[in-house]
CSV table of C-alpha atoms in Angstrom, one decimal:
chain,number,residue,atom,x,y,z
Z,28,MET,CA,60.3,4.5,-273.8
Z,29,ILE,CA,57.5,5.9,-271.7
Z,30,LEU,CA,58.2,8.1,-268.7
Z,31,TYR,CA,55.4,8.4,-266.2
Z,32,ALA,CA,55.7,11.4,-263.8
Z,33,GLU,CA,53.6,13.1,-261.2
Z,34,SER,CA,53.2,16.4,-259.4
Z,35,ASN,CA,56.7,16.6,-258.0
Z,36,PHE,CA,58.1,16.6,-261.6
Z,37,LEU,CA,56.5,20.1,-262.1
Z,38,LEU,CA,57.3,21.4,-258.6
Z,39,GLU,CA,61.0,20.4,-258.9
Z,40,LEU,CA,61.3,22.6,-262.0
Z,41,ALA,CA,59.0,25.4,-260.9
Z,42,ARG,CA,60.8,25.8,-257.5
Z,43,GLN,CA,64.3,25.1,-259.0
Z,44,GLN,CA,64.9,22.4,-256.4
Z,45,GLU,CA,68.1,20.4,-256.2
Z,46,GLU,CA,67.3,18.0,-259.1
Z,47,SER,CA,65.6,20.6,-261.3
Z,48,ALA,CA,68.4,20.4,-263.9
Z,49,SER,CA,67.7,16.7,-264.4
Z,50,VAL,CA,63.9,17.4,-264.8
Z,51,GLU,CA,64.7,20.1,-267.4
Z,52,GLN,CA,66.8,17.6,-269.4
Z,53,LEU,CA,64.0,15.0,-269.1
Z,54,LEU,CA,61.5,17.5,-270.4
Z,55,GLN,CA,63.8,18.4,-273.3
Z,56,LEU,CA,64.1,14.7,-274.2
Z,57,ALA,CA,60.3,14.6,-274.3
Z,58,GLU,CA,60.1,17.8,-276.4
Z,59,ALA,CA,62.6,16.2,-278.8
Z,60,ARG,CA,60.3,13.2,-279.0
Z,61,ARG,CA,63.1,10.9,-277.8
Z,62,ILE,CA,60.9,9.7,-274.9
Z,63,ASP,CA,57.2,9.7,-274.3
Z,64,LEU,CA,56.0,11.6,-271.3
Z,65,ALA,CA,52.8,10.7,-269.6
Z,66,PHE,CA,51.0,12.3,-266.7
Z,67,PRO,CA,47.9,11.5,-264.7
Z,68,VAL,CA,45.6,14.6,-265.2
Z,69,PHE,CA,45.1,14.8,-261.5
Z,70,ALA,CA,48.9,15.3,-260.9
Z,71,LEU,CA,48.9,18.3,-263.3
Z,72,CYS,CA,46.5,20.2,-261.0
Z,73,GLU,CA,47.9,19.4,-257.6
Z,74,PRO,CA,51.0,21.6,-257.7
Z,75,PHE,CA,48.9,24.7,-257.8
Z,76,SER,CA,47.4,24.0,-254.4
Z,77,THR,CA,50.8,23.0,-253.1
Z,78,LEU,CA,52.3,26.3,-254.1
Z,79,ALA,CA,49.3,28.2,-252.7
Z,80,ARG,CA,49.9,26.4,-249.4
Z,81,TYR,CA,53.6,27.3,-249.3
Z,82,GLY,CA,52.6,30.9,-250.2
Z,83,SER,CA,50.1,31.0,-247.3
Z,84,ASP,CA,52.7,29.8,-244.8
Z,85,ARG,CA,55.2,32.3,-246.1
Z,86,ASN,CA,52.8,35.1,-245.9
Z,87,ARG,CA,52.1,34.3,-242.2
Z,88,PHE,CA,55.9,34.3,-241.6
Z,89,VAL,CA,56.3,37.7,-243.3
Z,90,SER,CA,53.4,39.1,-241.3
Z,91,ASP,CA,55.1,38.0,-238.0
Z,92,MET,CA,58.4,39.3,-239.3
Z,93,GLN,CA,57.0,42.7,-240.2
Z,94,ARG,CA,55.4,43.0,-236.8
Z,95,GLU,CA,58.8,42.1,-235.2
Z,96,LEU,CA,60.6,44.6,-237.3
Z,97,ARG,CA,58.2,47.4,-236.3
Z,98,GLU,CA,58.9,46.6,-232.7
Z,99,LEU,CA,62.7,46.6,-233.3
Z,100,GLY,CA,62.4,49.9,-235.2
Z,101,ARG,CA,61.1,51.6,-232.0
Z,102,LEU,CA,64.3,50.5,-230.1
Z,103,GLN,CA,67.3,52.7,-230.6
Z,104,PRO,CA,69.9,50.0,-230.6
Z,105,HIS,CA,68.1,48.0,-233.2
Z,106,LYS,CA,66.8,50.6,-235.6
Z,107,GLY,CA,69.6,50.0,-238.1
Z,108,LEU,CA,68.9,46.2,-238.1
Z,109,ALA,CA,65.2,46.7,-238.6
Z,110,ALA,CA,65.9,49.0,-241.6
Z,111,HIS,CA,68.4,46.5,-243.0
Z,112,LEU,CA,66.0,43.6,-242.9
Z,113,GLN,CA,62.9,45.4,-244.1
Z,114,PRO,CA,63.6,44.8,-247.8
Z,115,LEU,CA,63.7,41.1,-247.1
Z,116,THR,CA,60.0,41.0,-246.5
Z,117,SER,CA,59.2,42.3,-250.0
Z,118,THR,CA,61.6,39.7,-251.5
Z,119,LEU,CA,59.8,36.9,-249.7
Z,120,LEU,CA,56.5,38.0,-250.9
Z,121,THR,CA,57.6,37.8,-254.5
Z,122,ILE,CA,58.6,34.2,-254.3
Z,123,GLN,CA,55.1,32.8,-254.6
Z,124,ARG,CA,54.5,34.9,-257.7
Z,125,ASP,CA,57.7,33.8,-259.3
Z,126,GLU,CA,57.2,30.2,-258.5
Z,127,MET,CA,53.6,30.3,-259.8
Z,128,ASN,CA,54.8,31.9,-263.0
Z,129,ALA,CA,57.4,29.2,-263.4
Z,130,LEU,CA,54.9,26.5,-262.7
Z,131,GLU,CA,52.5,27.9,-265.4
Z,132,THR,CA,55.3,28.0,-267.9
Z,133,THR,CA,56.3,24.4,-267.1
Z,134,LEU,CA,52.7,23.2,-267.4
Z,135,GLU,CA,52.4,24.9,-270.8
Z,136,ARG,CA,55.5,23.0,-272.0
Z,137,ILE,CA,54.2,19.7,-270.6
Z,138,LEU,CA,50.7,20.1,-272.0
Z,139,SER,CA,52.2,20.7,-275.5
Z,140,ILE,CA,54.0,17.3,-275.5
Z,141,ALA,CA,52.8,14.9,-272.8
Z,142,ARG,CA,50.1,12.4,-272.9
Z,143,ARG,CA,47.5,12.9,-270.3
Z,144,ILE,CA,45.9,10.0,-268.4
Z,145,ASP,CA,42.2,10.8,-267.5
Z,146,LEU,CA,40.7,10.3,-264.1
Z,147,THR,CA,37.8,8.0,-264.9
Z,148,SER,CA,35.3,6.3,-262.6
Z,149,PRO,CA,37.0,2.9,-262.9
Z,150,VAL,CA,40.4,4.6,-262.1
Z,151,PHE,CA,39.0,6.3,-259.0
Z,152,ALA,CA,37.3,3.1,-257.8
Z,153,ASP,CA,40.7,1.3,-258.1
Z,154,ALA,CA,42.4,4.2,-256.3
Z,155,ARG,CA,40.1,3.8,-253.3
Z,156,ILE,CA,41.1,0.1,-253.2
Z,157,HIS,CA,44.8,1.0,-253.3
Z,158,GLU,CA,44.3,3.6,-250.7
Z,159,ARG,CA,42.8,1.1,-248.3
Z,160,GLU,CA,45.1,-1.9,-249.1
Z,161,LEU,CA,48.4,-0.1,-249.5
Z,162,GLY,CA,47.9,2.7,-247.0
Z,163,LEU,CA,48.4,5.4,-249.7
Z,164,SER,CA,47.0,8.9,-249.4
Z,165,PRO,CA,44.1,9.6,-251.7
Z,166,GLN,CA,46.3,11.7,-254.0
Z,167,ASP,CA,49.0,9.1,-254.3
Z,168,ALA,CA,46.4,6.3,-254.8
Z,169,ILE,CA,44.9,8.3,-257.7
Z,170,VAL,CA,48.3,8.7,-259.3
Z,171,TYR,CA,49.1,5.0,-258.9
Z,172,ALA,CA,45.7,3.8,-260.2
Z,173,SER,CA,46.0,6.2,-263.2
Z,174,ILE,CA,49.4,4.8,-264.1
Z,175,LEU,CA,48.3,1.2,-263.7
Z,176,ALA,CA,45.3,1.9,-266.0
Z,177,ASP,CA,47.6,3.2,-268.7
Z,178,LEU,CA,50.1,0.4,-268.3
Z,179,SER,CA,47.2,-2.0,-268.9
Z,180,ILE,CA,46.6,-0.7,-272.4
Z,181,THR,CA,50.3,-0.2,-273.3
Z,182,PRO,CA,52.3,-2.9,-275.2
Z,183,ALA,CA,54.1,-5.0,-272.6
Z,184,SER,CA,57.3,-4.9,-274.8
Z,185,ASP,CA,57.5,-1.1,-274.4
Z,186,GLU,CA,60.1,0.1,-271.8
Z,187,LYS,CA,58.5,2.2,-269.1
Z,188,CYS,CA,59.5,3.8,-265.8
Z,189,PHE,CA,57.6,5.8,-263.2
Z,190,VAL,CA,59.7,8.6,-261.5
Z,191,SER,CA,58.6,10.2,-258.3
Z,192,ARG,CA,60.6,11.5,-255.4
Z,193,ASN,CA,57.9,10.3,-253.1
Z,194,ALA,CA,59.8,7.1,-252.2
Z,195,LYS,CA,58.2,7.0,-248.8
Z,196,ASP,CA,55.0,5.8,-250.4
Z,197,PHE,CA,55.8,4.5,-253.9
Z,198,ASP,CA,59.0,2.6,-253.1
Z,199,ASP,CA,56.9,-0.2,-251.6
Z,200,PRO,CA,57.6,-3.9,-252.5
Z,201,ALA,CA,53.9,-4.5,-253.5
Z,202,ILE,CA,53.9,-1.4,-255.7
Z,203,THR,CA,57.3,-2.0,-257.4
Z,204,ALA,CA,56.5,-5.6,-257.9
Z,205,ARG,CA,53.2,-4.8,-259.5
Z,206,LEU,CA,54.8,-2.3,-261.8
Z,207,LYS,CA,57.6,-4.7,-262.7
Z,208,THR,CA,55.0,-7.3,-264.0
Z,209,MET,CA,54.0,-4.6,-266.5
Z,210,ASN,CA,57.6,-3.9,-267.6
Z,211,CYS,CA,57.7,-0.6,-265.6
Z,212,ARG,CA,60.4,0.2,-263.1
Z,213,TYR,CA,60.1,2.7,-260.2
Z,214,ILE,CA,62.8,5.3,-259.9
Z,215,SER,CA,62.9,7.7,-256.9
Z,216,ARG,CA,65.5,10.2,-258.2
Z,217,PHE,CA,65.2,12.4,-261.3
Z,218,GLU,CA,68.9,12.2,-261.8
Z,219,ASP,CA,68.6,8.4,-262.1
Z,220,ALA,CA,65.5,8.6,-264.3
Z,221,LEU,CA,67.5,10.9,-266.6
Z,222,ALA,CA,70.4,8.4,-266.9
Z,223,TYR,CA,67.9,5.6,-267.6
Z,224,ALA,CA,65.8,7.6,-270.1
Z,225,THR,CA,69.0,8.8,-271.9
Z,226,HIS,CA,70.3,5.3,-272.2
Z,227,MET,CA,66.9,4.0,-273.6
Z,228,ALA,CA,66.6,6.9,-276.0
Z,229,ASP,CA,70.2,6.3,-277.3
Z,230,SER,CA,69.5,2.6,-277.6
Z,231,ASP,CA,66.3,3.3,-279.7
Z,232,GLY,CA,68.2,5.7,-281.9
Z,233,GLN,CA,70.9,3.1,-282.6
Z,234,GLY,CA,68.2,0.6,-283.3
């Protein structure tokens, strides 16, 4: 089976979010060639700007915190508290570096086994239509158009699914119905995608 994924697949693993264990197992299935993993090229780049934005927000928070700790350090009753909290600022500043390293490691693994869907002029033109007609963001419209383009050249008999935690935009009746016509289901949880992918991989193995 073919598993289509997007940027939150990488971010889930890089940031060790609540469904990261399921993402790791999905990636291992792909590395073992038990499923085919496919990514829009656009979605492989987007996580870097997302982490940079999180890092920028965190840096502002740390800057404000350091300023407050300096003020508390001048007050006799709170000197101990300020000294106790000071190491936390350094810890917070290392988070972006650790997450970025994890993202780069994850991307290296994905690039070694996943099929990449190029962003072409026709795909971008279709994305603009989806953006307008479905109310998708430009980023989501590009992901959706990329997947549709790949589905159009994939055998209809192949089992396929698109996993993304962005249910707010992709769990839309028009989108899920269009995907269904191309034998592709939309799944909004990595845990559920893992159960489906494992079942399909086991079925193929028995066949």
